[in-house]
PDB file of C-alpha atoms in Angstrom:
ATOM      1  CA  MET A1322      -0.080   0.068   0.055  1.00 53.00           C
ATOM      2  CA  SER A1323       0.832   3.365  -0.765  1.00 66.00           C
ATOM      3  CA  ASP A1324       1.391   6.950   1.641  1.00 92.00           C
ATOM      4  CA  LEU A1325       0.453   8.971  -1.499  1.00 97.00           C
ATOM      5  CA  ALA A1326      -3.214   8.767  -2.804  1.00 98.00           C
ATOM      6  CA  PHE A1327      -4.711  11.685  -4.906  1.00 98.00           C
ATOM      7  CA  GLY A1328      -8.390  12.133  -3.858  1.00 98.00           C
ATOM      8  CA  ILE A1329     -11.051  14.348  -5.938  1.00 98.00           C
ATOM      9  CA  ASP A1330     -14.205  15.421  -4.700  1.00 97.00           C
ATOM     10  CA  ILE A1331     -16.399  16.314  -7.876  1.00 96.00           C
ATOM     11  CA  GLY A1332     -19.518  18.919  -7.357  1.00 92.00           C
ATOM     12  CA  GLY A1333     -22.236  20.609  -9.475  1.00 89.00           C
ATOM     13  CA  SER A1334     -20.075  24.400  -9.409  1.00 92.00           C
ATOM     14  CA  GLY A1335     -16.170  22.895  -8.161  1.00 96.00           C
ATOM     15  CA  ILE A1336     -13.707  19.987  -8.765  1.00 97.00           C
ATOM     16  CA  LYS A1337     -11.427  19.943  -5.704  1.00 98.00           C
ATOM     17  CA  GLY A1338      -8.450  17.105  -5.463  1.00 98.00           C
ATOM     18  CA  ALA A1339      -5.042  17.297  -3.809  1.00 98.00           C
ATOM     19  CA  PRO A1340      -2.888  14.617  -3.252  1.00 98.00           C
ATOM     20  CA  VAL A1341      -3.033  13.164   0.236  1.00 98.00           C
ATOM     21  CA  ASP A1342      -0.395  11.706   3.116  1.00 97.00           C
ATOM     22  CA  LEU A1343      -2.688   8.437   4.238  1.00 97.00           C
ATOM     23  CA  ALA A1344      -0.133   7.542   6.941  1.00 96.00           C
ATOM     24  CA  ALA A1345      -1.242  11.607   7.887  1.00 95.00           C
ATOM     25  CA  GLY A1346      -4.815  11.850   6.485  1.00 96.00           C
ATOM     26  CA  GLU A1347      -4.248  14.938   5.713  1.00 96.00           C
ATOM     27  CA  TYR A1348      -3.450  16.512   2.512  1.00 97.00           C
ATOM     28  CA  ALA A1349       0.251  16.358   1.259  1.00 97.00           C
ATOM     29  CA  ASP A1350      -0.249  19.593  -0.643  1.00 97.00           C
ATOM     30  CA  LYS A1351      -2.121  22.897  -1.244  1.00 97.00           C
ATOM     31  CA  ARG A1352      -6.001  21.770  -2.623  1.00 98.00           C
ATOM     32  CA  THR A1353      -6.703  22.785  -5.625  1.00 98.00           C
ATOM     33  CA  ARG A1354     -10.249  24.162  -7.429  1.00 98.00           C
ATOM     34  CA  ILE A1355     -10.786  24.126 -10.783  1.00 98.00           C
ATOM     35  CA  PRO A1356     -14.934  25.195 -11.816  1.00 97.00           C
ATOM     36  CA  THR A1357     -17.297  22.775 -12.754  1.00 96.00           C
ATOM     37  CA  PRO A1358     -17.383  22.403 -16.933  1.00 96.00           C
ATOM     38  CA  GLN A1359     -20.562  23.622 -18.572  1.00 95.00           C
ATOM     39  CA  PRO A1360     -22.401  21.186 -20.064  1.00 95.00           C
ATOM     40  CA  SER A1361     -20.778  18.812 -17.086  1.00 95.00           C
ATOM     41  CA  THR A1362     -20.500  15.694 -19.106  1.00 96.00           C
ATOM     42  CA  PRO A1363     -18.530  12.856 -18.864  1.00 97.00           C
ATOM     43  CA  GLN A1364     -15.844  13.828 -21.302  1.00 97.00           C
ATOM     44  CA  ALA A1365     -15.469  17.325 -20.380  1.00 97.00           C
ATOM     45  CA  VAL A1366     -15.197  16.387 -16.776  1.00 97.00           C
ATOM     46  CA  ALA A1367     -13.358  13.568 -17.411  1.00 97.00           C
ATOM     47  CA  ASP A1368     -10.832  16.523 -18.919  1.00 97.00           C
ATOM     48  CA  VAL A1369     -10.908  18.848 -15.980  1.00 98.00           C
ATOM     49  CA  LEU A1370      -9.812  15.798 -13.174  1.00 98.00           C
ATOM     50  CA  ALA A1371      -6.672  14.473 -16.272  1.00 97.00           C
ATOM     51  CA  LYS A1372      -5.739  18.891 -15.911  1.00 97.00           C
ATOM     52  CA  LEU A1373      -5.820  18.794 -12.011  1.00 97.00           C
ATOM     53  CA  VAL A1374      -3.710  15.584 -11.404  1.00 97.00           C
ATOM     54  CA  ASP A1375      -0.996  16.977 -14.147  1.00 97.00           C
ATOM     55  CA  ILE A1376      -0.718  20.139 -11.922  1.00 97.00           C
ATOM     56  CA  TYR A1377       0.873  17.765  -9.094  1.00 97.00           C
ATOM     57  CA  GLN A1378       3.631  15.800 -11.045  1.00 92.00           C
ATOM     58  CA  LEU A1379       2.885  13.114  -9.378  1.00 95.00           C
ATOM     59  CA  PRO A1380       4.475   9.482  -9.626  1.00 95.00           C
ATOM     60  CA  ASP A1381       2.884   7.467 -12.271  1.00 93.00           C
ATOM     61  CA  ASP A1382       1.595   5.165  -9.391  1.00 95.00           C
ATOM     62  CA  VAL A1383       0.423   7.309  -7.338  1.00 97.00           C
ATOM     63  CA  PRO A1384      -3.639   6.060  -7.124  1.00 97.00           C
ATOM     64  CA  ILE A1385      -6.777   8.006  -7.503  1.00 98.00           C
ATOM     65  CA  GLY A1386     -10.190   7.727  -5.182  1.00 98.00           C
ATOM     66  CA  VAL A1387     -13.200  10.200  -6.820  1.00 98.00           C
ATOM     67  CA  ALA A1388     -15.991  11.244  -4.601  1.00 97.00           C
ATOM     68  CA  PHE A1389     -18.605  11.193  -7.024  1.00 96.00           C
ATOM     69  CA  PRO A1390     -22.439  13.187  -6.007  1.00 93.00           C
ATOM     70  CA  ALA A1391     -24.460  10.311  -6.452  1.00 93.00           C
ATOM     71  CA  PRO A1392     -24.694   6.632  -6.201  1.00 91.00           C
ATOM     72  CA  MET A1393     -22.022   4.252  -7.345  1.00 91.00           C
ATOM     73  CA  GLN A1394     -22.914   0.673  -8.430  1.00 93.00           C
ATOM     74  CA  HIS A1395     -19.135  -0.953  -9.176  1.00 92.00           C
ATOM     75  CA  GLY A1396     -17.942   2.795 -10.383  1.00 94.00           C
ATOM     76  CA  VAL A1397     -21.046   3.047 -12.027  1.00 96.00           C
ATOM     77  CA  VAL A1398     -22.953   5.806 -11.851  1.00 96.00           C
ATOM     78  CA  ARG A1399     -26.851   4.477 -11.331  1.00 91.00           C
ATOM     79  CA  PHE A1400     -28.712   8.093 -11.649  1.00 89.00           C
ATOM     80  CA  MET A1401     -27.662  11.187 -12.352  1.00 86.00           C
ATOM     81  CA  ALA A1402     -28.802  14.973  -9.647  1.00 78.00           C
ATOM     82  CA  ASN A1403     -26.302  17.362  -9.913  1.00 79.00           C
ATOM     83  CA  LEU A1404     -25.087  16.734 -13.075  1.00 89.00           C
ATOM     84  CA  ASP A1405     -25.478  16.122 -16.669  1.00 91.00           C
ATOM     85  CA  GLN A1406     -27.114  13.563 -17.425  1.00 92.00           C
ATOM     86  CA  SER A1407     -25.585  11.729 -19.932  1.00 96.00           C
ATOM     87  CA  TRP A1408     -23.593  10.276 -16.612  1.00 96.00           C
ATOM     88  CA  THR A1409     -26.108   7.506 -16.483  1.00 95.00           C
ATOM     89  CA  GLY A1410     -25.161   4.367 -16.689  1.00 96.00           C
ATOM     90  CA  VAL A1411     -21.142   5.165 -17.126  1.00 97.00           C
ATOM     91  CA  ASP A1412     -18.573   2.967 -15.601  1.00 98.00           C
ATOM     92  CA  LEU A1413     -16.391   6.375 -13.663  1.00 97.00           C
ATOM     93  CA  PRO A1414     -13.273   4.627 -12.787  1.00 98.00           C
ATOM     94  CA  ALA A1415     -12.597   2.915 -16.356  1.00 98.00           C
ATOM     95  CA  LEU A1416     -13.505   6.822 -17.658  1.00 98.00           C
ATOM     96  CA  VAL A1417     -11.357   8.310 -15.566  1.00 98.00           C
ATOM     97  CA  HIS A1418      -8.116   5.782 -16.395  1.00 98.00           C
ATOM     98  CA  ARG A1419      -8.311   6.645 -20.078  1.00 98.00           C
ATOM     99  CA  ALA A1420      -7.985  10.485 -19.095  1.00 97.00           C
ATOM    100  CA  THR A1421      -4.815   9.732 -16.605  1.00 97.00           C
ATOM    101  CA  GLY A1422      -3.735   6.203 -17.026  1.00 97.00           C
ATOM    102  CA  ARG A1423      -3.809   5.807 -13.363  1.00 97.00           C
ATOM    103  CA  SER A1424      -5.738   3.096 -11.146  1.00 97.00           C
ATOM    104  CA  VAL A1425      -9.003   4.535  -9.900  1.00 97.00           C
ATOM    105  CA  ILE A1426     -12.005   3.991  -7.466  1.00 97.00           C
ATOM    106  CA  ALA A1427     -15.220   6.217  -7.430  1.00 97.00           C
ATOM    107  CA  VAL A1428     -17.942   6.055  -4.508  1.00 96.00           C
ATOM    108  CA  ASN A1429     -20.562   8.055  -3.693  1.00 96.00           C
ATOM    109  CA  ASP A1430     -19.515  11.713  -2.364  1.00 95.00           C
ATOM    110  CA  ALA A1431     -21.098  10.999   1.214  1.00 96.00           C
ATOM    111  CA  ASP A1432     -19.363   7.510   1.391  1.00 97.00           C
ATOM    112  CA  ALA A1433     -15.839   8.857   0.467  1.00 97.00           C
ATOM    113  CA  ALA A1434     -16.649  11.596   3.515  1.00 97.00           C
ATOM    114  CA  GLY A1435     -17.895   8.696   5.614  1.00 97.00           C
ATOM    115  CA  VAL A1436     -14.329   6.612   5.511  1.00 97.00           C
ATOM    116  CA  GLY A1437     -12.540  10.256   5.991  1.00 97.00           C
ATOM    117  CA  GLU A1438     -13.893  10.945   8.999  1.00 98.00           C
ATOM    118  CA  VAL A1439     -13.687   7.115  10.346  1.00 97.00           C
ATOM    119  CA  ARG A1440     -10.049   6.493   9.440  1.00 96.00           C
ATOM    120  CA  TYR A1441      -8.719  10.093  10.952  1.00 97.00           C
ATOM    121  CA  GLY A1442     -11.275  12.051  11.969  1.00 97.00           C
ATOM    122  CA  ALA A1443     -14.560  12.010  14.537  1.00 98.00           C
ATOM    123  CA  ALA A1444     -15.018   8.258  14.523  1.00 97.00           C
ATOM    124  CA  ARG A1445     -11.458   7.224  14.418  1.00 96.00           C
ATOM    125  CA  ASP A1446     -10.969   3.897  16.800  1.00 89.00           C
ATOM    126  CA  ALA A1447     -14.982   3.572  16.768  1.00 94.00           C
ATOM    127  CA  ASP A1448     -15.735  -0.089  16.848  1.00 93.00           C
ATOM    128  CA  GLY A1449     -19.016  -1.748  15.533  1.00 97.00           C
ATOM    129  CA  VAL A1450     -21.296   0.501  13.158  1.00 98.00           C
ATOM    130  CA  VAL A1451     -20.931   3.935  12.460  1.00 98.00           C
ATOM    131  CA  LEU A1452     -23.207   6.186  11.335  1.00 98.00           C
ATOM    132  CA  VAL A1453     -21.706   9.416   9.065  1.00 98.00           C
ATOM    133  CA  ALA A1454     -24.032  12.335   7.872  1.00 98.00           C
ATOM    134  CA  THR A1455     -23.610  15.106   6.158  1.00 95.00           C
ATOM    135  CA  LEU A1456     -26.231  17.883   6.561  1.00 96.00           C
ATOM    136  CA  GLY A1457     -26.322  20.664   3.495  1.00 93.00           C
ATOM    137  CA  THR A1458     -28.887  20.723   0.718  1.00 91.00           C
ATOM    138  CA  GLY A1459     -29.487  17.007   1.582  1.00 93.00           C
ATOM    139  CA  ILE A1460     -28.806  14.197   3.947  1.00 96.00           C
ATOM    140  CA  GLY A1461     -25.713  12.750   3.155  1.00 95.00           C
ATOM    141  CA  SER A1462     -24.773   8.992   4.852  1.00 98.00           C
ATOM    142  CA  ALA A1463     -22.685   6.695   4.923  1.00 98.00           C
ATOM    143  CA  LEU A1464     -22.296   3.084   6.931  1.00 98.00           C
ATOM    144  CA  VAL A1465     -19.480   1.773   8.009  1.00 97.00           C
ATOM    145  CA  VAL A1466     -19.628  -2.100  10.115  1.00 97.00           C
ATOM    146  CA  ASP A1467     -16.077  -2.424  11.839  1.00 96.00           C
ATOM    147  CA  GLY A1468     -14.180  -0.632   9.423  1.00 93.00           C
ATOM    148  CA  VAL A1469     -15.654  -1.975   5.633  1.00 95.00           C
ATOM    149  CA  LEU A1470     -18.130   0.359   4.439  1.00 96.00           C
ATOM    150  CA  VAL A1471     -21.435  -0.696   3.377  1.00 97.00           C
ATOM    151  CA  PRO A1472     -21.718   1.480   0.216  1.00 95.00           C
ATOM    152  CA  ASN A1473     -25.275   4.343  -1.265  1.00 93.00           C
ATOM    153  CA  THR A1474     -27.318   3.961   2.118  1.00 95.00           C
ATOM    154  CA  GLU A1475     -29.035   7.316   0.733  1.00 93.00           C
ATOM    155  CA  LEU A1476     -30.801   7.122   3.901  1.00 97.00           C
ATOM    156  CA  GLY A1477     -31.415  10.960   3.498  1.00 96.00           C
ATOM    157  CA  HIS A1478     -34.372  10.069   1.575  1.00 96.00           C
ATOM    158  CA  LEU A1479     -36.087   7.343   3.874  1.00 98.00           C
ATOM    159  CA  GLU A1480     -39.840   8.616   4.296  1.00 98.00           C
ATOM    160  CA  ILE A1481     -39.973   9.184   7.800  1.00 98.00           C
ATOM    161  CA  ASP A1482     -43.912  10.933   9.015  1.00 98.00           C
ATOM    162  CA  GLY A1483     -45.070  10.607   4.774  1.00 98.00           C
ATOM    163  CA  HIS A1484     -41.528  12.727   4.213  1.00 98.00           C
ATOM    164  CA  ASP A1485     -38.797  12.408   2.435  1.00 97.00           C
ATOM    165  CA  ALA A1486     -36.446  12.748   5.321  1.00 98.00           C
ATOM    166  CA  GLU A1487     -33.943  15.670   4.192  1.00 96.00           C
ATOM    167  CA  SER A1488     -36.709  17.747   2.728  1.00 97.00           C
ATOM    168  CA  ARG A1489     -37.972  18.775   6.493  1.00 98.00           C
ATOM    169  CA  ALA A1490     -34.646  18.120   8.224  1.00 98.00           C
ATOM    170  CA  ALA A1491     -31.439  19.286   5.848  1.00 97.00           C
ATOM    171  CA  ASP A1492     -30.128  22.097   6.606  1.00 97.00           C
ATOM    172  CA  SER A1493     -31.225  24.211   3.260  1.00 96.00           C
ATOM    173  CA  ALA A1494     -34.954  23.383   5.064  1.00 98.00           C
ATOM    174  CA  ARG A1495     -33.707  25.470   8.121  1.00 98.00           C
ATOM    175  CA  GLU A1496     -32.515  27.783   6.009  1.00 97.00           C
ATOM    176  CA  ARG A1497     -35.247  27.829   3.518  1.00 98.00           C
ATOM    177  CA  GLU A1498     -37.923  27.493   6.928  1.00 98.00           C
ATOM    178  CA  ASP A1499     -36.371  30.521   8.714  1.00 98.00           C
ATOM    179  CA  LEU A1500     -36.268  27.700  11.481  1.00 98.00           C
ATOM    180  CA  SER A1501     -34.554  28.240  14.741  1.00 98.00           C
ATOM    181  CA  TRP A1502     -31.972  26.448  15.709  1.00 98.00           C
ATOM    182  CA  ASP A1503     -34.268  24.505  18.508  1.00 98.00           C
ATOM    183  CA  GLU A1504     -37.199  23.901  16.123  1.00 98.00           C
ATOM    184  CA  TRP A1505     -34.605  22.791  13.923  1.00 98.00           C
ATOM    185  CA  ALA A1506     -33.134  20.227  16.319  1.00 98.00           C
ATOM    186  CA  GLU A1507     -36.855  18.881  16.862  1.00 98.00           C
ATOM    187  CA  ARG A1508     -36.700  17.913  13.295  1.00 98.00           C
ATOM    188  CA  LEU A1509     -33.565  16.572  13.770  1.00 98.00           C
ATOM    189  CA  GLN A1510     -34.503  14.161  16.769  1.00 98.00           C
ATOM    190  CA  ARG A1511     -37.158  13.041  14.373  1.00 98.00           C
ATOM    191  CA  TYR A1512     -34.837  12.079  11.925  1.00 98.00           C
ATOM    192  CA  PHE A1513     -31.616  10.136  13.951  1.00 98.00           C
ATOM    193  CA  SER A1514     -34.621   7.918  16.417  1.00 98.00           C
ATOM    194  CA  VAL A1515     -35.741   6.568  12.797  1.00 98.00           C
ATOM    195  CA  VAL A1516     -32.565   6.103  11.760  1.00 98.00           C
ATOM    196  CA  GLU A1517     -31.122   4.364  15.241  1.00 98.00           C
ATOM    197  CA  ASP A1518     -34.127   2.329  15.683  1.00 98.00           C
ATOM    198  CA  LEU A1519     -34.085   1.484  12.110  1.00 98.00           C
ATOM    199  CA  LEU A1520     -29.855   0.514  12.484  1.00 98.00           C
ATOM    200  CA  SER A1521     -28.660   0.849  16.091  1.00 98.00           C
ATOM    201  CA  PRO A1522     -25.203   2.764  15.239  1.00 98.00           C
ATOM    202  CA  ASP A1523     -22.572   3.088  17.983  1.00 98.00           C
ATOM    203  CA  LEU A1524     -21.321   6.402  17.178  1.00 98.00           C
ATOM    204  CA  ILE A1525     -23.199   9.243  14.551  1.00 98.00           C
ATOM    205  CA  VAL A1526     -20.635  11.890  13.427  1.00 98.00           C
ATOM    206  CA  VAL A1527     -22.328  14.644  11.893  1.00 98.00           C
ATOM    207  CA  GLY A1528     -20.761  16.460   9.003  1.00 95.00           C
ATOM    208  CA  GLY A1529     -21.268  19.567   6.394  1.00 91.00           C
ATOM    209  CA  GLY A1530     -21.124  23.047   6.576  1.00 89.00           C
ATOM    210  CA  VAL A1531     -23.455  23.175   9.390  1.00 95.00           C
ATOM    211  CA  SER A1532     -20.965  21.426  11.005  1.00 94.00           C
ATOM    212  CA  LYS A1533     -19.353  24.030  12.712  1.00 94.00           C
ATOM    213  CA  HIS A1534     -22.518  25.294  14.359  1.00 97.00           C
ATOM    214  CA  HIS A1535     -22.837  22.061  16.683  1.00 97.00           C
ATOM    215  CA  GLU A1536     -23.049  23.254  19.756  1.00 98.00           C
ATOM    216  CA  LYS A1537     -26.151  25.268  18.654  1.00 98.00           C
ATOM    217  CA  TYR A1538     -27.742  21.917  17.897  1.00 98.00           C
ATOM    218  CA  LEU A1539     -26.410  18.444  18.685  1.00 98.00           C
ATOM    219  CA  PRO A1540     -26.910  18.897  22.379  1.00 98.00           C
ATOM    220  CA  SER A1541     -29.988  19.303  22.108  1.00 98.00           C
ATOM    221  CA  LEU A1542     -30.518  15.992  20.305  1.00 98.00           C
ATOM    222  CA  HIS A1543     -31.239  12.578  22.954  1.00 98.00           C
ATOM    223  CA  LEU A1544     -30.582   9.343  21.367  1.00 98.00           C
ATOM    224  CA  ARG A1545     -28.706   6.651  22.800  1.00 98.00           C
ATOM    225  CA  ALA A1546     -25.598   6.718  20.628  1.00 98.00           C
ATOM    226  CA  PRO A1547     -23.235   9.561  21.454  1.00 98.00           C
ATOM    227  CA  ILE A1548     -23.425  11.381  18.258  1.00 98.00           C
ATOM    228  CA  VAL A1549     -20.448  13.935  17.950  1.00 98.00           C
ATOM    229  CA  PRO A1550     -19.281  16.762  15.441  1.00 97.00           C
ATOM    230  CA  ALA A1551     -17.439  15.758  12.443  1.00 97.00           C
ATOM    231  CA  LYS A1552     -13.668  16.833  12.872  1.00 97.00           C
ATOM    232  CA  LEU A1553     -12.302  16.223   8.554  1.00 95.00           C
ATOM    233  CA  ARG A1554     -14.880  18.741   7.734  1.00 87.00           C
ATOM    234  CA  ASN A1555     -14.714  19.454   3.677  1.00 87.00           C
ATOM    235  CA  ALA A1556     -11.355  17.490   3.806  1.00 94.00           C
ATOM    236  CA  ALA A1557     -13.243  13.986   3.881  1.00 96.00           C
ATOM    237  CA  GLY A1558     -14.313  13.470   0.712  1.00 96.00           C
ATOM    238  CA  ILE A1559     -11.105  14.026  -1.030  1.00 98.00           C
ATOM    239  CA  VAL A1560      -8.873  12.037   1.909  1.00 98.00           C
ATOM    240  CA  GLY A1561     -11.682   9.520   2.196  1.00 97.00           C
ATOM    241  CA  ALA A1562     -11.783   9.094  -1.390  1.00 98.00           C
ATOM    242  CA  ALA A1563      -7.692   8.789  -1.607  1.00 98.00           C
ATOM    243  CA  ALA A1564      -8.128   5.971   1.880  1.00 97.00           C
ATOM    244  CA  LEU A1565      -9.440   3.968  -0.478  1.00 97.00           C
ATOM    245  CA  ALA A1566      -7.560   4.341  -3.922  1.00 97.00           C
ATOM    246  CA  ALA A1567      -4.981   3.185  -2.182  1.00 95.00           C
ATOM    247  CA  GLY A1568      -6.163   0.229  -0.564  1.00 90.00           C
ATOM    248  CA  ARG A1569      -6.805   1.165   3.072  1.00 67.00           C
TER     249      ARG A1569
END
């Protein structure tokens, strides 16, 4: 296993990447962001990824891990929400390998962030079942059991009280409805209570940009499992994807 891998996080507005020191679980060099091409077709994005990797002049054997905003089944995009619809059915690792000549793995972006938190962040050294939830425009989820990722859980789309869960409990719902922190915490309590009854996690980690305000809502939640803020924040996806690429 290498001590260096390259992590990429693809989003609707920007593509971010950095080499990752896998011993430390942190960037080995400054992160670079390139705007997502419009239209964001597979080949246009692959061309950007090749440029991004070339910036760093890495050894040829450094693998690439890609965090992608869609469910991935064995590297194939199942359906697409945030990028061009032509992504559906694309074998992402094969596409990026053709563009870069490197070994490539690709996973859902929430799964990559979850792996980052489990291996280097708030859930490091945690045993058993770890749930990592990212609260933002939607609710992303990653489930890791004894260090092994269970991919594509999509727990933000559970139906709770007749609603798609993220339509009520995501951070975007808090902003859209101008909810107080206490009002939003009541919705999070309902959401995480249902998830806890389904999965009985040993630890819950909350990420996403709003995790920097965790003291305003996490203390209001009362669950059986400990619930803690993420540590890696925006670096989690890049670091987690890189770790998976290196076989860690």
